[in-house]
Short mmCIF file of C-alpha atoms in Angstrom, two decimals:
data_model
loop_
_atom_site.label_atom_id
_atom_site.label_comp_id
_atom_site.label_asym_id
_atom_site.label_seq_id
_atom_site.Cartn_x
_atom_site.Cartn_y
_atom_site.Cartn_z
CA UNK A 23 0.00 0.00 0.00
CA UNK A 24 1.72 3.44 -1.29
CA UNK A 25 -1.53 5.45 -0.97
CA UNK A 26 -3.89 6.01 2.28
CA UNK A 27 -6.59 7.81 3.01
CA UNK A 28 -6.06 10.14 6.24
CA UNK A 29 -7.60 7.89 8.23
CA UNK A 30 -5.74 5.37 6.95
CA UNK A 31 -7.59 3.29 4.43
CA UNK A 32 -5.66 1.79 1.31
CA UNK A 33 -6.10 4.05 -2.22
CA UNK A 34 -3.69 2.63 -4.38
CA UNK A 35 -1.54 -0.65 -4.31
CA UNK A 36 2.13 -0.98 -6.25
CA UNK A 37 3.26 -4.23 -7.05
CA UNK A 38 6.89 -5.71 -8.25
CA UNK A 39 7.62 -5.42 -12.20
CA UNK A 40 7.83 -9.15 -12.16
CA UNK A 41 5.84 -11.86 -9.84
CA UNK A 42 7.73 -14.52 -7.98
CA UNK A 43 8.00 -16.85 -10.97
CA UNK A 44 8.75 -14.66 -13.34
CA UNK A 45 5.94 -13.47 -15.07
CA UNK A 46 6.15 -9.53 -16.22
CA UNK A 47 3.87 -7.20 -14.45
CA UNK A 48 3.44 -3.66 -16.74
CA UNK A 49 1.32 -1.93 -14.36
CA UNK A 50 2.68 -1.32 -11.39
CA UNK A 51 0.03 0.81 -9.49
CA UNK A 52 -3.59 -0.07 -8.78
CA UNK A 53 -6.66 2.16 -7.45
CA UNK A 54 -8.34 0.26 -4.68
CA UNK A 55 -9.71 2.75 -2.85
CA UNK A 56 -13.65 2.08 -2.30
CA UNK A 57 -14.48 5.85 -3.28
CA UNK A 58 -11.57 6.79 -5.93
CA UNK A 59 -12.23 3.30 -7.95
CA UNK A 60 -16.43 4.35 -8.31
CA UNK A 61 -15.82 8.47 -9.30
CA UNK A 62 -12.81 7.09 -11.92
CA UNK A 63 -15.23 4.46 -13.20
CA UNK A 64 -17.80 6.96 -13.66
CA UNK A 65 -15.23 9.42 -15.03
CA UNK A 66 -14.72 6.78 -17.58
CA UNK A 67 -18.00 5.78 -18.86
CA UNK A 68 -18.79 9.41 -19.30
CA UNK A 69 -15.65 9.50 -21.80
CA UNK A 70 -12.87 10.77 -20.27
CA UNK A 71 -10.49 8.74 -22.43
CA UNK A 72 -11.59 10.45 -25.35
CA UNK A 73 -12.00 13.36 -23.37
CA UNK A 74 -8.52 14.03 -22.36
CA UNK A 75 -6.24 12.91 -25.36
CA UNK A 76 -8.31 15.43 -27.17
CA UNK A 77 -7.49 18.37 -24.43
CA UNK A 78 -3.87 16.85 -23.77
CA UNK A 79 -0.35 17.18 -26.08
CA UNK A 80 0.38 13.58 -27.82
CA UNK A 81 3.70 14.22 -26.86
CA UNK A 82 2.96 15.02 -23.20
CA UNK A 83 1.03 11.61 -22.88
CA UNK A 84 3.88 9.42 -24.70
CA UNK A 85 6.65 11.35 -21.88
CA UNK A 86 4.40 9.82 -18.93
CA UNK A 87 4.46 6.19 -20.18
CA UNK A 88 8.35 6.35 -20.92
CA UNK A 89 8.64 8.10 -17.37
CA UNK A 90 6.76 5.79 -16.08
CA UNK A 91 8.51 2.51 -17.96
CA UNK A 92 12.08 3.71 -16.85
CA UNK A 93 10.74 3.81 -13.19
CA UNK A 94 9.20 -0.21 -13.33
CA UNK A 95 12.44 -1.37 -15.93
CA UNK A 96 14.95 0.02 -13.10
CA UNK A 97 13.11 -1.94 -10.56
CA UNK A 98 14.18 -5.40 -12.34
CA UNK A 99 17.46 -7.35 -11.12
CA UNK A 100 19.94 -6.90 -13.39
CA UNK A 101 20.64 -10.21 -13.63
CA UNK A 102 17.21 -11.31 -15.23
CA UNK A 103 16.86 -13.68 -17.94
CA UNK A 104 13.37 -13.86 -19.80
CA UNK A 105 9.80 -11.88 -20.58
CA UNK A 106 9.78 -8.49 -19.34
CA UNK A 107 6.96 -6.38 -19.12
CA UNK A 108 6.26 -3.84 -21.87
CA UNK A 109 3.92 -0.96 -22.64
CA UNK A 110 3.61 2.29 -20.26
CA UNK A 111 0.77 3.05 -18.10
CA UNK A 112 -2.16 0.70 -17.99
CA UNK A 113 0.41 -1.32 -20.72
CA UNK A 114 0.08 0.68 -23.27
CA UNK A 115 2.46 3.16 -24.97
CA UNK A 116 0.34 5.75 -27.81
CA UNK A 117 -3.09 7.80 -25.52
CA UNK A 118 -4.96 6.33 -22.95
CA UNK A 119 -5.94 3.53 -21.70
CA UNK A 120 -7.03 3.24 -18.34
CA UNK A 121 -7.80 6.03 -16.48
CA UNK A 122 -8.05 3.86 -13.02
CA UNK A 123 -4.29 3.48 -13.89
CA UNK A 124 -3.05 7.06 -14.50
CA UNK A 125 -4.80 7.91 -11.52
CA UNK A 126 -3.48 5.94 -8.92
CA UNK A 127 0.50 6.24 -10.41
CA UNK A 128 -0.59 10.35 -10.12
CA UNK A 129 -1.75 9.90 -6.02
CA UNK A 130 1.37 7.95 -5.43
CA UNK A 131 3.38 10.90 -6.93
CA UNK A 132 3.65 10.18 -10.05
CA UNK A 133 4.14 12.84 -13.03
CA UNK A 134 1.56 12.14 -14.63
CA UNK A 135 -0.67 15.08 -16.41
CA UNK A 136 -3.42 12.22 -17.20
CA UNK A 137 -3.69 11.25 -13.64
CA UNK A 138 -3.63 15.04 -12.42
CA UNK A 139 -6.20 15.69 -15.62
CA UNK A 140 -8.37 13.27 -13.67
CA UNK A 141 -8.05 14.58 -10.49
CA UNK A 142 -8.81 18.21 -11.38
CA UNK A 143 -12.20 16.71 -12.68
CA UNK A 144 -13.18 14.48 -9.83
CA UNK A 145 -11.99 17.14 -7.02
CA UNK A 146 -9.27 15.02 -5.63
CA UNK A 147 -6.23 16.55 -4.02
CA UNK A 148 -2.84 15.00 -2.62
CA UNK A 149 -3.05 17.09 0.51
CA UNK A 150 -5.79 14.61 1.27
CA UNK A 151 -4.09 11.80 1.50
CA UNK A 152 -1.00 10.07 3.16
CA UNK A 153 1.87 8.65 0.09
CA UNK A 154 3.64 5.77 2.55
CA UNK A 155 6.02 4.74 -0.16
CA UNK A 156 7.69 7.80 -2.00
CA UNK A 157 7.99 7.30 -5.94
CA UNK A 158 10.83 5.59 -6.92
CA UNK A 159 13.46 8.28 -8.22
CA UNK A 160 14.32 8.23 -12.14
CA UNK A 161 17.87 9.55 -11.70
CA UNK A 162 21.32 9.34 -9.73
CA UNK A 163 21.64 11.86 -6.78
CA UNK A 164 24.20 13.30 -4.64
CA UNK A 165 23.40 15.35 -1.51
CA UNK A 166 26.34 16.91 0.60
CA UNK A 167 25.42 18.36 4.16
CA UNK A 168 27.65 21.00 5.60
CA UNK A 169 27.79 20.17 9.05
CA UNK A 170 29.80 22.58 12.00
CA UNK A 171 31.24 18.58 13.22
CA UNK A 172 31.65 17.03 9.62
CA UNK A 173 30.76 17.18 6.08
CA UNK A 174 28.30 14.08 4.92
CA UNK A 175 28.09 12.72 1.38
CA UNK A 176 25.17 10.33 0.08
CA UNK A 177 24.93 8.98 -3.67
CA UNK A 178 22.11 7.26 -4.59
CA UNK A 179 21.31 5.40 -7.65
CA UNK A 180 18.17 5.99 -9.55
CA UNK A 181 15.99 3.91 -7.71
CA UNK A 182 17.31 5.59 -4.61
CA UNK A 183 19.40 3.00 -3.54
CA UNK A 184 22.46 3.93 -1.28
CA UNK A 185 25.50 3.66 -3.59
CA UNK A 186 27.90 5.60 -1.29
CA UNK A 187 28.04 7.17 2.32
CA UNK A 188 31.30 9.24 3.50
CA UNK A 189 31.36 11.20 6.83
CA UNK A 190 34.22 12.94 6.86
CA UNK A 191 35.13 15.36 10.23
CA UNK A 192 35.90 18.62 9.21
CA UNK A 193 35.18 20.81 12.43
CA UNK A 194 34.31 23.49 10.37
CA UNK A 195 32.72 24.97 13.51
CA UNK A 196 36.31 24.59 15.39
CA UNK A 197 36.71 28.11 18.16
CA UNK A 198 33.37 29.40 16.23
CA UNK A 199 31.68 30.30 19.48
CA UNK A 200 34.79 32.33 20.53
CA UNK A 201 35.59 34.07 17.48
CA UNK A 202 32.11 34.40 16.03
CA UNK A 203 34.25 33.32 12.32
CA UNK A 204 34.85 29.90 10.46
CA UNK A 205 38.70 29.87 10.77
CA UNK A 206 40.73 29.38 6.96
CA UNK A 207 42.24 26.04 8.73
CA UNK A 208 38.42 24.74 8.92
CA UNK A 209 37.61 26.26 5.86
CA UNK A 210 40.57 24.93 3.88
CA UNK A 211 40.20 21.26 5.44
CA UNK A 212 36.16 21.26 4.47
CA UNK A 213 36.84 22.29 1.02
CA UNK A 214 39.18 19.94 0.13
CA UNK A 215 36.30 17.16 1.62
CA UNK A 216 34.34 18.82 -0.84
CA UNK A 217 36.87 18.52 -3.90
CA UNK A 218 36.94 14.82 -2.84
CA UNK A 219 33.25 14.55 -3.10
CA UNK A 220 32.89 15.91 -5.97
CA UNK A 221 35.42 13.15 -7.74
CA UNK A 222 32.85 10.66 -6.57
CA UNK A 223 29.69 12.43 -7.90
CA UNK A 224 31.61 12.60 -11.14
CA UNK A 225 32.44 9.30 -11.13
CA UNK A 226 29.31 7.97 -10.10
CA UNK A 227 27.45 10.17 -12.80
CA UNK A 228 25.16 11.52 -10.49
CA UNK A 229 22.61 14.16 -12.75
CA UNK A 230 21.71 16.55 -9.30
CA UNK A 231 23.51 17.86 -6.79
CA UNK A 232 22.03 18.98 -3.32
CA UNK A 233 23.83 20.70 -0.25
CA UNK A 234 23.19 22.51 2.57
CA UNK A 235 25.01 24.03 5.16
CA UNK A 236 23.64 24.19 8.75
CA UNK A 237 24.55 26.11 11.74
CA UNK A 238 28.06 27.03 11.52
CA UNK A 239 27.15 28.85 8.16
CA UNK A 240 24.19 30.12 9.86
CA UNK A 241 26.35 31.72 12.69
CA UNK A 242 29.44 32.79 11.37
CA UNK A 243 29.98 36.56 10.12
CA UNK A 244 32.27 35.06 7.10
CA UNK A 245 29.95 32.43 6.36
CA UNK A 246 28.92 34.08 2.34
CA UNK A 247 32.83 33.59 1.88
CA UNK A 248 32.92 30.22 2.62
CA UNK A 249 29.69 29.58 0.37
CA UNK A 250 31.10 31.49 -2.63
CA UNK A 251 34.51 29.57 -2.44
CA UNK A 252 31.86 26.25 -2.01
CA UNK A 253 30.18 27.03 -5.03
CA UNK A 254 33.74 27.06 -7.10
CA UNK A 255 34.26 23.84 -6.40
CA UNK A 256 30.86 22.04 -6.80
CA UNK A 257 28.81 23.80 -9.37
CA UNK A 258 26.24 25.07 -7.16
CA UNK A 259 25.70 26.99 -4.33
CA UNK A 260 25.34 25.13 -0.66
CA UNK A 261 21.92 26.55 0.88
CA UNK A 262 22.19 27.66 4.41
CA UNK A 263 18.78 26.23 5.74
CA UNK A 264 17.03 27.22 8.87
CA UNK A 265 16.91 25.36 11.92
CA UNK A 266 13.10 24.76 10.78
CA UNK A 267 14.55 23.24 7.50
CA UNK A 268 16.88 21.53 9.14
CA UNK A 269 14.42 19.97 11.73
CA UNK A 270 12.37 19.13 8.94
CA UNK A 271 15.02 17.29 7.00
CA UNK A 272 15.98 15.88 10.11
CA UNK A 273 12.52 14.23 10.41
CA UNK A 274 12.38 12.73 6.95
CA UNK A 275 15.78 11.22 7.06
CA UNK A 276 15.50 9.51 10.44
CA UNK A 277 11.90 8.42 10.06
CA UNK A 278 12.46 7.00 6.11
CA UNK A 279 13.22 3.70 6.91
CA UNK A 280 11.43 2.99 9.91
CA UNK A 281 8.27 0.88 9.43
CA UNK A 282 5.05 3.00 9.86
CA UNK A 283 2.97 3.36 12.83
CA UNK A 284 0.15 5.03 14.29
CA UNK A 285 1.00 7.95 16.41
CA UNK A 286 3.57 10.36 16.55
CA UNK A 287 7.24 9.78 16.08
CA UNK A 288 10.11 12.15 18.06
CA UNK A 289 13.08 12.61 16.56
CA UNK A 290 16.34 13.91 18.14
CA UNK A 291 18.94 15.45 16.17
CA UNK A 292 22.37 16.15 17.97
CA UNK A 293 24.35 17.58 15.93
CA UNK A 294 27.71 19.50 16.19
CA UNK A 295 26.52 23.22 16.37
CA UNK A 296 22.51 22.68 16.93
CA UNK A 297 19.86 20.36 18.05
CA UNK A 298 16.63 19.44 16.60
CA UNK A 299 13.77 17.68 18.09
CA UNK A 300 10.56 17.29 15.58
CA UNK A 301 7.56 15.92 16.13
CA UNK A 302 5.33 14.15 13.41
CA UNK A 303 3.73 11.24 12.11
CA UNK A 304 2.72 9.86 8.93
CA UNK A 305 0.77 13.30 7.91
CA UNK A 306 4.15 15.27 8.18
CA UNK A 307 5.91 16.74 10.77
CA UNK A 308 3.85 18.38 13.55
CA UNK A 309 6.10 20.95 15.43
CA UNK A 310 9.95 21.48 15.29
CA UNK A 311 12.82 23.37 17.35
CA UNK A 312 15.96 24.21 16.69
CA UNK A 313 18.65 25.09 19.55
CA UNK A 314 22.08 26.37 19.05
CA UNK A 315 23.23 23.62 21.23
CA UNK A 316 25.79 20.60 19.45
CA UNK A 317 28.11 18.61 20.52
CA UNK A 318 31.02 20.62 19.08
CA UNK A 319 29.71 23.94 20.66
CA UNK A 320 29.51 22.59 24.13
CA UNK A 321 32.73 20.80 24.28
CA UNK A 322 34.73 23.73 23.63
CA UNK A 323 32.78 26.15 25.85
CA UNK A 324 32.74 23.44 28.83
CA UNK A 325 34.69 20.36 28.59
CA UNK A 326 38.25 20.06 29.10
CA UNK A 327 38.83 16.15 29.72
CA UNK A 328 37.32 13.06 28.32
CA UNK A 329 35.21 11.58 29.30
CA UNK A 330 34.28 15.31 30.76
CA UNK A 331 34.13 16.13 35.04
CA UNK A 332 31.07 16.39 36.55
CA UNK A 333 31.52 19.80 37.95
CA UNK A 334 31.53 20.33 33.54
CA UNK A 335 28.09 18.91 32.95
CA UNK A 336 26.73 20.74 35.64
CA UNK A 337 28.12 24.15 34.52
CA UNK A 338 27.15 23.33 30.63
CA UNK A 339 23.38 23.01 32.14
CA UNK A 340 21.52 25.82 31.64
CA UNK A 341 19.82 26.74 34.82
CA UNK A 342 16.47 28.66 34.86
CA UNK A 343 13.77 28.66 37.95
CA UNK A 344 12.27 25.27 38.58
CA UNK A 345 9.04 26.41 40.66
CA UNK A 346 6.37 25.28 37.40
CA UNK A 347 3.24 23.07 36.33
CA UNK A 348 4.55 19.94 35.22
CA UNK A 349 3.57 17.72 32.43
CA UNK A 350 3.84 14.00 32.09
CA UNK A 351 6.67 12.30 29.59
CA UNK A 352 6.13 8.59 28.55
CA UNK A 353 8.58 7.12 26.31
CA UNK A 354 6.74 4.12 24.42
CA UNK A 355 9.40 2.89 22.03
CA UNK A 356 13.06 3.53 21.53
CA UNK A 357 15.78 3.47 19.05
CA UNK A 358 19.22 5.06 18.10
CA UNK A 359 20.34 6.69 14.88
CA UNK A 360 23.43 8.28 13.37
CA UNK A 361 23.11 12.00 14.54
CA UNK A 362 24.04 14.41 11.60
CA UNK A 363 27.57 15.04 12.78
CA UNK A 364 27.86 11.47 14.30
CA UNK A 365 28.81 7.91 13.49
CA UNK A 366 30.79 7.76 9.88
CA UNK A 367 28.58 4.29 9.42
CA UNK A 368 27.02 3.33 6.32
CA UNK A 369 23.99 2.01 7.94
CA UNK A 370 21.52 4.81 8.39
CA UNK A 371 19.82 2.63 11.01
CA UNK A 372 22.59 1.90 14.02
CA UNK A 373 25.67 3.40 14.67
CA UNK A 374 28.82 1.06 15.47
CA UNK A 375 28.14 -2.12 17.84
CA UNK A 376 28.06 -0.63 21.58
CA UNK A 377 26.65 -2.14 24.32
CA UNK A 378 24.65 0.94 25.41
CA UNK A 379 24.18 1.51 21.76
CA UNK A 380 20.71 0.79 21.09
CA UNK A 381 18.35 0.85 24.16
CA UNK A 382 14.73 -0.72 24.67
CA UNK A 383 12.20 -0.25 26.78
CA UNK A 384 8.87 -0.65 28.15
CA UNK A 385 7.46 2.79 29.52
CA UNK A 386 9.57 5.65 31.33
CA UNK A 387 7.86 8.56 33.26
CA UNK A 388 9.37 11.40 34.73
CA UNK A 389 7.92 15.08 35.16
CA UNK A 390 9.10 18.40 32.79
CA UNK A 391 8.77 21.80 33.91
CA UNK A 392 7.12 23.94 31.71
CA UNK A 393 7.87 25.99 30.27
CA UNK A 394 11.03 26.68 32.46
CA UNK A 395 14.03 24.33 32.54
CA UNK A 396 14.89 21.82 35.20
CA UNK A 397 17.87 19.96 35.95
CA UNK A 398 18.54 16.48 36.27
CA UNK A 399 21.30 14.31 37.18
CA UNK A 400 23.55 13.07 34.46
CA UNK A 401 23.38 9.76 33.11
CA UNK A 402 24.31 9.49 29.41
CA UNK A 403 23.98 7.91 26.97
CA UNK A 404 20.40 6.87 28.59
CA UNK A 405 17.38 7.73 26.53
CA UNK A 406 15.51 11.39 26.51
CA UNK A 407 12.35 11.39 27.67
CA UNK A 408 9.44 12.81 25.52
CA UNK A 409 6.23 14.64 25.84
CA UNK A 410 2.66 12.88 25.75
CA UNK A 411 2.41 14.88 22.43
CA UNK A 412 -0.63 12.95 20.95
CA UNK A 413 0.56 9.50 23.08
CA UNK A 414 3.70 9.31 21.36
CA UNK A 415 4.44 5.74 19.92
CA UNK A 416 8.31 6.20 19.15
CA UNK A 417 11.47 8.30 20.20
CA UNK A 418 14.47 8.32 17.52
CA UNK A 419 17.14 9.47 19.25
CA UNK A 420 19.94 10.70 17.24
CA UNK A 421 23.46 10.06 19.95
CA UNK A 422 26.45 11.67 19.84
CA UNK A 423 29.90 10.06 18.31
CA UNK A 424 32.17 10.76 21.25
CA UNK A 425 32.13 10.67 25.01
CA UNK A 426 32.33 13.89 25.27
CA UNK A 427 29.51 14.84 22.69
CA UNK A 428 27.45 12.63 25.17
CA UNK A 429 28.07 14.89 27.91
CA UNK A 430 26.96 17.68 25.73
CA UNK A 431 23.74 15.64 24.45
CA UNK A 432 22.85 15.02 28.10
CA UNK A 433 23.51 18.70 28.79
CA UNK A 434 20.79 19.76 26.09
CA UNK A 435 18.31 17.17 27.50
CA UNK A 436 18.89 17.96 30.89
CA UNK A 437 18.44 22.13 29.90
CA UNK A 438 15.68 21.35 27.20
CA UNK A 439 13.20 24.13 26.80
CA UNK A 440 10.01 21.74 27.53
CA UNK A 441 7.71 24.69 26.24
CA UNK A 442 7.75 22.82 22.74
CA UNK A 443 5.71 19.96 24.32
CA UNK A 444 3.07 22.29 24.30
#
């Protein structure tokens, strides 16, 4: 199921190009749902085929069964011997066929100007309903994120496989809280990562390049001259995002492997110059926050020794009144991830084997002032707790790479703002 209604009934199925024995499959997506199958149907019998390849360009029609042939053929081992499957969408390559077909490739994202022809006519919109399964992507990627701990490079094939995963640690945020500046050393050593990169995307003929920059290029006064040097090197210019973006980003990477579930899902990014913790569910993301809290940025304002003193985790905590209403915090399920500036692993789903690594549990309480701050007694790497925001049904939390960056994540959890809950 790649297509749900919002309360979570199946629209449109997508099947395998060819069936366990062998046997070619040319349509790939099917319209199930109870009340999109009857208004297509009737759509068709009052001729919409004819309908819309008189109103729509040939040439746009033929584009949208080749698009949609290259996305099935690339879905077939390369290693298969016999029938294939043929034809475009609903099999066929010249007009219509089927407009059942068009419209249920369209819901699940495909660009298709039949199945959005359709939909114009029957009143059907995407915001309405919940794609589970993105589209399979018809070309090679390569997306580069900027980091203030290191600089991250994924290339993808064009089925969005993983092809390649480097984390390279680049401290581009090295003495940036003291000097308010990304120093040349930094600069120099990121760039060159970036030359580096940029042999692979070449090499792996990647057709799009993506990269963004996060908070050290959102802090730093020389920040435009590190972009503009950037740029020289890979062709296009880094975006700085916001720490909304970034949350947002944040969300869709750590959540796009995990098997759906009902309820919300809260993510925690610690990074090395900010932290995120988003909020969402299948729908989207709910509510995000940014702080200007990493593990780079606290290490060098507090920690001197590894793993750090206590008397440093207690002066990294950010102390505020703790006189406040409360609000309960029930942690239902549990898992680690890779933070952005973290583990150089090419699993996006567990960093390197550690025994405190990957934590599971039942149900943890504990109380939250809000919206002040309160402090608690260091215990890292244990799981953060997280708000009853709509009975939360998972935590992602995103740990640290180094002892020290643990401190600093339990710092940030220990002076979270809890006024996000809310």
């Amino acid at each position: 199921v790649v297509v749900r209604t919002i309360d979570g009934d199946p629209v449109v199925l997508r099947n395998e190009p060819l069936l366990d024995d062998g046997t070619p499959m040319p349509t790939r997506y099917w319209l199930c749902g109870e009340r999109e199958t009857v208004l297509a149907g009737r759509l068709e019998s009052e001729g919409a085929v004819n309908a819309v390849e008189a109103e729509l360009d040939p040439a746009l029609i033929a584009a949208a069964h080749e698009r949609y042939a290259r996305e099935r053929d690339a879905q077939i081992p390369a290693d298969h011997v016999g029938p294939r499957p043929s034809g475009g969408v609903g099999g066929t390559r010249v007009g219509v066929k089927c407009i059942h077909a068009h419209l249920g490739w369209w819901l699940a994202g495909g660009d298709d100007p039949v199945g959005s022809w359709a939909a114009q006519r029957l009143g059907l919109d995407r915001a309405n309903y919940i794609v589970t399964s993105a589209p399979v992507r018809g070309e090679k990627l390569a997306a580069i994120d900027i980091g203030t701990n290191s600089t991250n490079l994924l290339l993808v094939d064009e089925v969005g496989q993983e092809v390649e995963r480097r984390v390279t640690v680049t401290r581009l945020g090295r003495n940036l809280a003291a000097t308010r500046e990304l120093s040349e050393e930094s600069m120099t050593a990121t760039l060159e990562t970036l030359a580096g990169y940029m042999t692979l995307i070449r090499q792996s003929g990647s057709q799009r390049i993506l990269v963004t920059a996060t908070e050290a290029c959102r802090r730093a006064r020389n920040a435009e001259q590190f972009i503009t040097r950037a740029r020289d090197i890979l062709g296009v210019t880094p975006e700085i995002v916001t720490g909304e973006r970034e949350a947002h980003l944040s969300f869709l990477g750590a959540t796009a492997h995990l098997d759906p579930i009902d309820g919300d899902t809260l993510v925690i990014d610690i990074g090395g110059g900010s932290t995120e913790m988003i909020v969402g569910n299948a729908s989207g993301v709910r509510f995000s926050v940014s702080y200007p809290i990493g593990a780079v940025t606290l290490t060098e304002s507090h920690f001197t020794s590894d793993p750090p003193r206590p008397e440093d985790l207690t002066n990294a905590m950010v102390r505020r009144p703790t006189t406040s209403t409360t609000s309960s915090a029930t942690i239902l399920r549990f898992s680690t991830s890779p933070a952005s500036s973290g583990w150089p692993a090419r699993s996006s789903r567990s960093p390197p084997s550690r025994s405190d690594s990957r934590v599971s549990t039942q149900v943890r309480s504990m109380a939250f002032p809000s919206p002040v701050r309160q402090r608690r007694t260091c215990s890292a790497p244990s799981p953060p707790s997280a708000s009853r925001i709509g009975s939360p049904t998972r935590v992602s939390h995103q740990s640290a790479p180094t002892l020290s960056s643990e401190g600093a994540a339990c710092s940030s959890r220990s002076c979270g703002d809890s006024n996000w809950m809310n």
